[in-house]
Short mmCIF file of C-alpha atoms and ligand atoms in Angstrom, two decimals:
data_model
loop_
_atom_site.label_atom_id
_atom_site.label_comp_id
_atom_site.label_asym_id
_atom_site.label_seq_id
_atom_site.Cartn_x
_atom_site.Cartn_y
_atom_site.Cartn_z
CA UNK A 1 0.00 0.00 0.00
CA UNK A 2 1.02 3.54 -0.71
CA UNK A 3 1.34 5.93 1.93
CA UNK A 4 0.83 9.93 1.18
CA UNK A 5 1.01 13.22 2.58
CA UNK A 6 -2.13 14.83 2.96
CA UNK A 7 -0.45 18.37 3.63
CA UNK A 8 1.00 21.52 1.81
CA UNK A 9 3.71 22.40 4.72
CA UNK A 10 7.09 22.21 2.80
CA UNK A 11 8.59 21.85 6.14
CA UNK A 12 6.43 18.90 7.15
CA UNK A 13 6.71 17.06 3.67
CA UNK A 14 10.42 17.55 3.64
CA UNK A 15 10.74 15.88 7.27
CA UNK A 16 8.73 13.02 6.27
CA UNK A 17 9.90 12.52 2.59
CA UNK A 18 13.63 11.82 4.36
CA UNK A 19 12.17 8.59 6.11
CA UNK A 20 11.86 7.04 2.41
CA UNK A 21 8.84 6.23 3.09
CA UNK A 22 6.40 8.53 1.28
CA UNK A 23 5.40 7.42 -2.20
CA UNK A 24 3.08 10.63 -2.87
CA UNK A 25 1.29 13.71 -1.76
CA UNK A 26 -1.87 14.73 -1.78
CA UNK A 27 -3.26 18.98 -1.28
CA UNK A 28 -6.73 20.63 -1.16
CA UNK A 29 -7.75 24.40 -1.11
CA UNK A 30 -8.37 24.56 2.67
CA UNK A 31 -4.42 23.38 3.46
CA UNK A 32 -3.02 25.33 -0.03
CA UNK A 33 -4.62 28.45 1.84
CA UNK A 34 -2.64 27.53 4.97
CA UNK A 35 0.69 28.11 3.55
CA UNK A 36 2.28 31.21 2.52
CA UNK A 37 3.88 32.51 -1.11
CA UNK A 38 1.84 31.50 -4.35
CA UNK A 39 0.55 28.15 -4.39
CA UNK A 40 2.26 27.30 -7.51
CA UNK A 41 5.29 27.76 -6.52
CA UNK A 42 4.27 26.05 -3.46
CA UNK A 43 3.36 22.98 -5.72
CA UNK A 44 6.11 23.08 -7.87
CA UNK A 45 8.88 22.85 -4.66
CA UNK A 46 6.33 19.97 -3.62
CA UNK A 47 6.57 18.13 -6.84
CA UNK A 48 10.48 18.15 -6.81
CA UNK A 49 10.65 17.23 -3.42
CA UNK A 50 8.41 14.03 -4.04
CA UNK A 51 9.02 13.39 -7.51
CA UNK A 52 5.76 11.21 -6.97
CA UNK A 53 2.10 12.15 -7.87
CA UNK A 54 0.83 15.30 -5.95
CA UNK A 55 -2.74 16.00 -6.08
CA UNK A 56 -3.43 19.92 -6.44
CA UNK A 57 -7.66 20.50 -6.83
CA UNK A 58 -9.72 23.01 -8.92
CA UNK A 59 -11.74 25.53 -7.16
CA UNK A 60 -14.00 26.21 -10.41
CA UNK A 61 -17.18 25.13 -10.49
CA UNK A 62 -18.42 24.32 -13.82
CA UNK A 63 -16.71 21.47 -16.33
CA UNK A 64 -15.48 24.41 -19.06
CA UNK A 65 -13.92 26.63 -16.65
CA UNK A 66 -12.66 22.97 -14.25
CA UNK A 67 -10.94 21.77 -17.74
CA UNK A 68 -9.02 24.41 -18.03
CA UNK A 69 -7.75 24.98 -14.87
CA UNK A 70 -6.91 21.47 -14.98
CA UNK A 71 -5.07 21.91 -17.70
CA UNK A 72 -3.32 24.77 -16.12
CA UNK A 73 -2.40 23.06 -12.70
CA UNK A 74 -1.05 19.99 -15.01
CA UNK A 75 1.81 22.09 -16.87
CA UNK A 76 2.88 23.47 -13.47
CA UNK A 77 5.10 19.90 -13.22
CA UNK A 78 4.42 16.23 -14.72
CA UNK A 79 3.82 15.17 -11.06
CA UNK A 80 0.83 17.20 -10.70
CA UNK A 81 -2.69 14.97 -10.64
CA UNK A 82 -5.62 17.19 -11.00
CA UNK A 83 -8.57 17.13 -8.34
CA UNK A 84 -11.75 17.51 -9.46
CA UNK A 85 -15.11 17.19 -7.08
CA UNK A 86 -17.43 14.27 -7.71
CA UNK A 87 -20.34 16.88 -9.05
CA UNK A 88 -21.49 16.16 -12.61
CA UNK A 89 -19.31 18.59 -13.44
CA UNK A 90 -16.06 17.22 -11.75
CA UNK A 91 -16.99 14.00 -13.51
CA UNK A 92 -17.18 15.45 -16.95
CA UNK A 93 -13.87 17.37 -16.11
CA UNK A 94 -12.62 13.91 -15.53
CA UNK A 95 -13.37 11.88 -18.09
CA UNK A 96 -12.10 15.15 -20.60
CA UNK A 97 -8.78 15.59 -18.61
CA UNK A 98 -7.99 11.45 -18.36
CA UNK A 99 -9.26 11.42 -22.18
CA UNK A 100 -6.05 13.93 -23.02
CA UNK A 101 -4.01 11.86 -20.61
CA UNK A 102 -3.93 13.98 -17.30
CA UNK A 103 -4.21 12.34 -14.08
CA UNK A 104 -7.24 13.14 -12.11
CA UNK A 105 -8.40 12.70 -8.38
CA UNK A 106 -12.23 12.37 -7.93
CA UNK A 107 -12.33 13.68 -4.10
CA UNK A 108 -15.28 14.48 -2.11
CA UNK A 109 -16.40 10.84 -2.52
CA UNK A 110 -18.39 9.34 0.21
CA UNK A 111 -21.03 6.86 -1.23
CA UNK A 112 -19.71 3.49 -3.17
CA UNK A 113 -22.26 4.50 -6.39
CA UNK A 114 -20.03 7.99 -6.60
CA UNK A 115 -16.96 5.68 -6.62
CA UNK A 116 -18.06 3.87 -9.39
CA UNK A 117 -18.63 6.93 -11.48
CA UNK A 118 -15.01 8.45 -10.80
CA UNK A 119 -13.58 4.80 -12.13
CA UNK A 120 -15.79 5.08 -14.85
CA UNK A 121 -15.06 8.28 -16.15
CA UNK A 122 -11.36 7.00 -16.03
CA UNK A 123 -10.04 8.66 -12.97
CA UNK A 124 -6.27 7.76 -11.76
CA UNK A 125 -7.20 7.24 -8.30
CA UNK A 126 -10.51 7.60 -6.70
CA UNK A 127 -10.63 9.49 -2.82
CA UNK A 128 -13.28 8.16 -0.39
CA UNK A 129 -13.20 10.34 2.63
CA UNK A 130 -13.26 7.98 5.84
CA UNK A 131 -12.77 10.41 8.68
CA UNK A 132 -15.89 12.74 7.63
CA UNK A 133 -18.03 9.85 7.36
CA UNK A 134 -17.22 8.30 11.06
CA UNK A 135 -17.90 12.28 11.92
CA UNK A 136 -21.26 11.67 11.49
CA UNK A 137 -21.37 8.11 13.05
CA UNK A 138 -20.85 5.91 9.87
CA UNK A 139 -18.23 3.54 8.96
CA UNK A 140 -15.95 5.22 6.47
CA UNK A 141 -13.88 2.00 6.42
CA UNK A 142 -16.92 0.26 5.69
CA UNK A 143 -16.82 2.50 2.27
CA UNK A 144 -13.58 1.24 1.59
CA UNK A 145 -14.54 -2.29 1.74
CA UNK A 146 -17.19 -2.17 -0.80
CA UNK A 147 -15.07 0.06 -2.77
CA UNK A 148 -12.58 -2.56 -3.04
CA UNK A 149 -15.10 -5.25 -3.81
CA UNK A 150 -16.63 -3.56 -6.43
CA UNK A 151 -13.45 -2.47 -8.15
CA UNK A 152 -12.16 -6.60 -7.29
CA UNK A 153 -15.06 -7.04 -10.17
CA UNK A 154 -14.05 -5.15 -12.66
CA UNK A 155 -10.76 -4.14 -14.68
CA UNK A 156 -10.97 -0.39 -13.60
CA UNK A 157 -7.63 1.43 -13.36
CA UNK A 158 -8.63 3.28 -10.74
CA UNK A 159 -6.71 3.19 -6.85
CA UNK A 160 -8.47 4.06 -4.03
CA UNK A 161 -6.95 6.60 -2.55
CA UNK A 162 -8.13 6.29 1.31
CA UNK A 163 -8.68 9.72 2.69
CA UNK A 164 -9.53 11.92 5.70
CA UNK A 165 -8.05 9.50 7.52
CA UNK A 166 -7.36 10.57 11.58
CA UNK A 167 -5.22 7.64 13.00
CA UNK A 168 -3.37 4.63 13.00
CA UNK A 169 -5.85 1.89 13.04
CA UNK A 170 -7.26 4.20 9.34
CA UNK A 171 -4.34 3.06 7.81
CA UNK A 172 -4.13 -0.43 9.12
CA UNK A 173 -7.63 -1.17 8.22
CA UNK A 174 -7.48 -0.17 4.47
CA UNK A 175 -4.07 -1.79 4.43
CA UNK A 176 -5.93 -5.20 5.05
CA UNK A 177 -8.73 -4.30 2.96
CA UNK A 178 -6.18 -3.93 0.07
CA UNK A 179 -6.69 -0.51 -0.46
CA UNK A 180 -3.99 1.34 -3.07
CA UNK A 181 -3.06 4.19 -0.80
CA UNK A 182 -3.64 6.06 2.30
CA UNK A 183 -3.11 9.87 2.87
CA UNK A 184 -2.58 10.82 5.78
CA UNK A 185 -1.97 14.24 7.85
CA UNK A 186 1.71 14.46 9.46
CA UNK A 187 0.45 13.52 12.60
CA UNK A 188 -1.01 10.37 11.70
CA UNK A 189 2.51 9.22 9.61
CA UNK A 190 4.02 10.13 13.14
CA UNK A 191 1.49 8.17 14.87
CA UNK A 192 2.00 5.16 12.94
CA UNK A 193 5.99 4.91 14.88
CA UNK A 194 4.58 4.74 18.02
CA UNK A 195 4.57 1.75 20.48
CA UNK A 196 5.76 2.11 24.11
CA UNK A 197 7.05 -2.01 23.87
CA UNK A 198 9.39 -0.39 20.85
CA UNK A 199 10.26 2.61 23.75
CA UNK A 200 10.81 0.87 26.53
CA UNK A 201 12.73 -2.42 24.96
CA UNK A 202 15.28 0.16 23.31
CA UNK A 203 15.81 1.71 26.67
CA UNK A 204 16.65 -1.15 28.32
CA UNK A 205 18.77 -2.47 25.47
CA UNK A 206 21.03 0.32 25.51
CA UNK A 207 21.05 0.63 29.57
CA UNK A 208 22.13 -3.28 29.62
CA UNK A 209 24.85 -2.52 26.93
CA UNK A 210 25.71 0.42 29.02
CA UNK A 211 26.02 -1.27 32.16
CA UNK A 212 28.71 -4.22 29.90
CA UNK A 213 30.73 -1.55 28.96
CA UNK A 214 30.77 0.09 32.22
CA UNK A 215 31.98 -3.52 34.08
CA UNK A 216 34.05 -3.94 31.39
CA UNK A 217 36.10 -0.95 31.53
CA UNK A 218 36.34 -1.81 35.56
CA UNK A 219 37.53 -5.04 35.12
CA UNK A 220 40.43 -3.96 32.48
C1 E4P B 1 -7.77 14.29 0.67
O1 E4P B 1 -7.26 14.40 -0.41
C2 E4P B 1 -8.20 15.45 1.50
O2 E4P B 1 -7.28 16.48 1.34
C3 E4P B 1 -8.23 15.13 2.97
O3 E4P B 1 -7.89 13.80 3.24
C4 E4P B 1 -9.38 15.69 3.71
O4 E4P B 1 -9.25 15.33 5.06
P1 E4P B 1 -10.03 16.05 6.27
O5 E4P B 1 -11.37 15.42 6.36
O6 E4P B 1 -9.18 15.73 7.47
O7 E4P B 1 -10.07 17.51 5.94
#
């Protein structure tokens, strides 16, 4: 399973990229307008700091006008895959952008039927939204499941690209579901590190070794 960045902090992607770890990043408008400078700029420094797929989303509203932005976010670097709403609109803007051979997102998904129309207007990955969905007290991993078992049917191209996701057990869950990717915030790639067996067995590892060396300088 892939693992992404669901951020547009330079300084948070950079830490995290160094692990070797990250296979891809993914944006929206609500974190682009987090971070300061022009956005694609922003994008571009993410792109060559990745070198992986890095999903930047149209804020227009009808197909026309979502084309060409698409378009336009594209030739900022080959990396870039285009977001595009699952409206009727986003979904024509997909099917016209993967037509000419641009890599779209369909985000915003939260039913299993709108999943099936982002694979079947040809979009590169397909981004259920699990967090928002347990927000209102239903299963956003049970989403992914049938996601997976409808796409098990068929020879889509499309990966499910697991999103909103808040924590650990996210990420394990749609990695045994055989979901393509997660993207998760920093502090849920952080999260994932963390066991207090892996804390505590290091400490005593190094005070044991530290204790042999100790005795052993003595004795010398
Ligand atoms: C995915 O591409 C979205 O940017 C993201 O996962 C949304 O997550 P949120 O529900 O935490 O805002």
């Amino acid at each position: 399973m892939k693992l992404f960045i669901d951020s547009g902090n330079f300084k948070d992607i950079e830490a995290l990229v160094a692990l070797g770890i990250i296979d891809g990043i993914t944006t929206n408008p609500t974190l682009l307008s987090k971070e300061p400078g022009d956005y694609r700029d922003n994008l571009k420094k993410i792109c060559q700091l990745v070198k992986g797929p890095v999903s930047a989303e149209v804020v227009s509203t009808t197909a026309q006008d979502m084309i060409k932005e698409g378009r336009d976010l594209a030739r900022i670097d080959p990396h870039i895959v285009v977001k595009t709403p699952l409206t009727r609109d986003g979904i024509k803007a997909c099917k016209a952008l993967s037509d000419e051979g641009t890599k779209v997102n369909v985000t915003l998904v939260f039913s299993a039927a709108q999943a099936l129309l982002a694979a079947k207007a040809g979009a590169s990955y397909v981004s259920p939204f699990v967090g928002r969905l347990d927000d209102i007290a239903t299963s956003g991993m049970n989403l992914i499941a049938e996601i997976v078992e409808i796409f098990h049917n068929y020879p889509f191209k499309t990966e499910i690209l697991v999103a909103s996701t808040r924590g650990p057990i996210h990420i394990v869950e749609a990695a045994r579901m055989g979901a393509d990717i997660c993207t998760c915030p920093p502090a849920v790639i952080d999260a994932l590190f963390n066991h207090p067996l892996t804390d505590n067995g290091l400490k005593k590892f190094l005070a044991d070794w530290e204790k042999a060396q100790a005795a052993a300088t003595t004795a010398r």
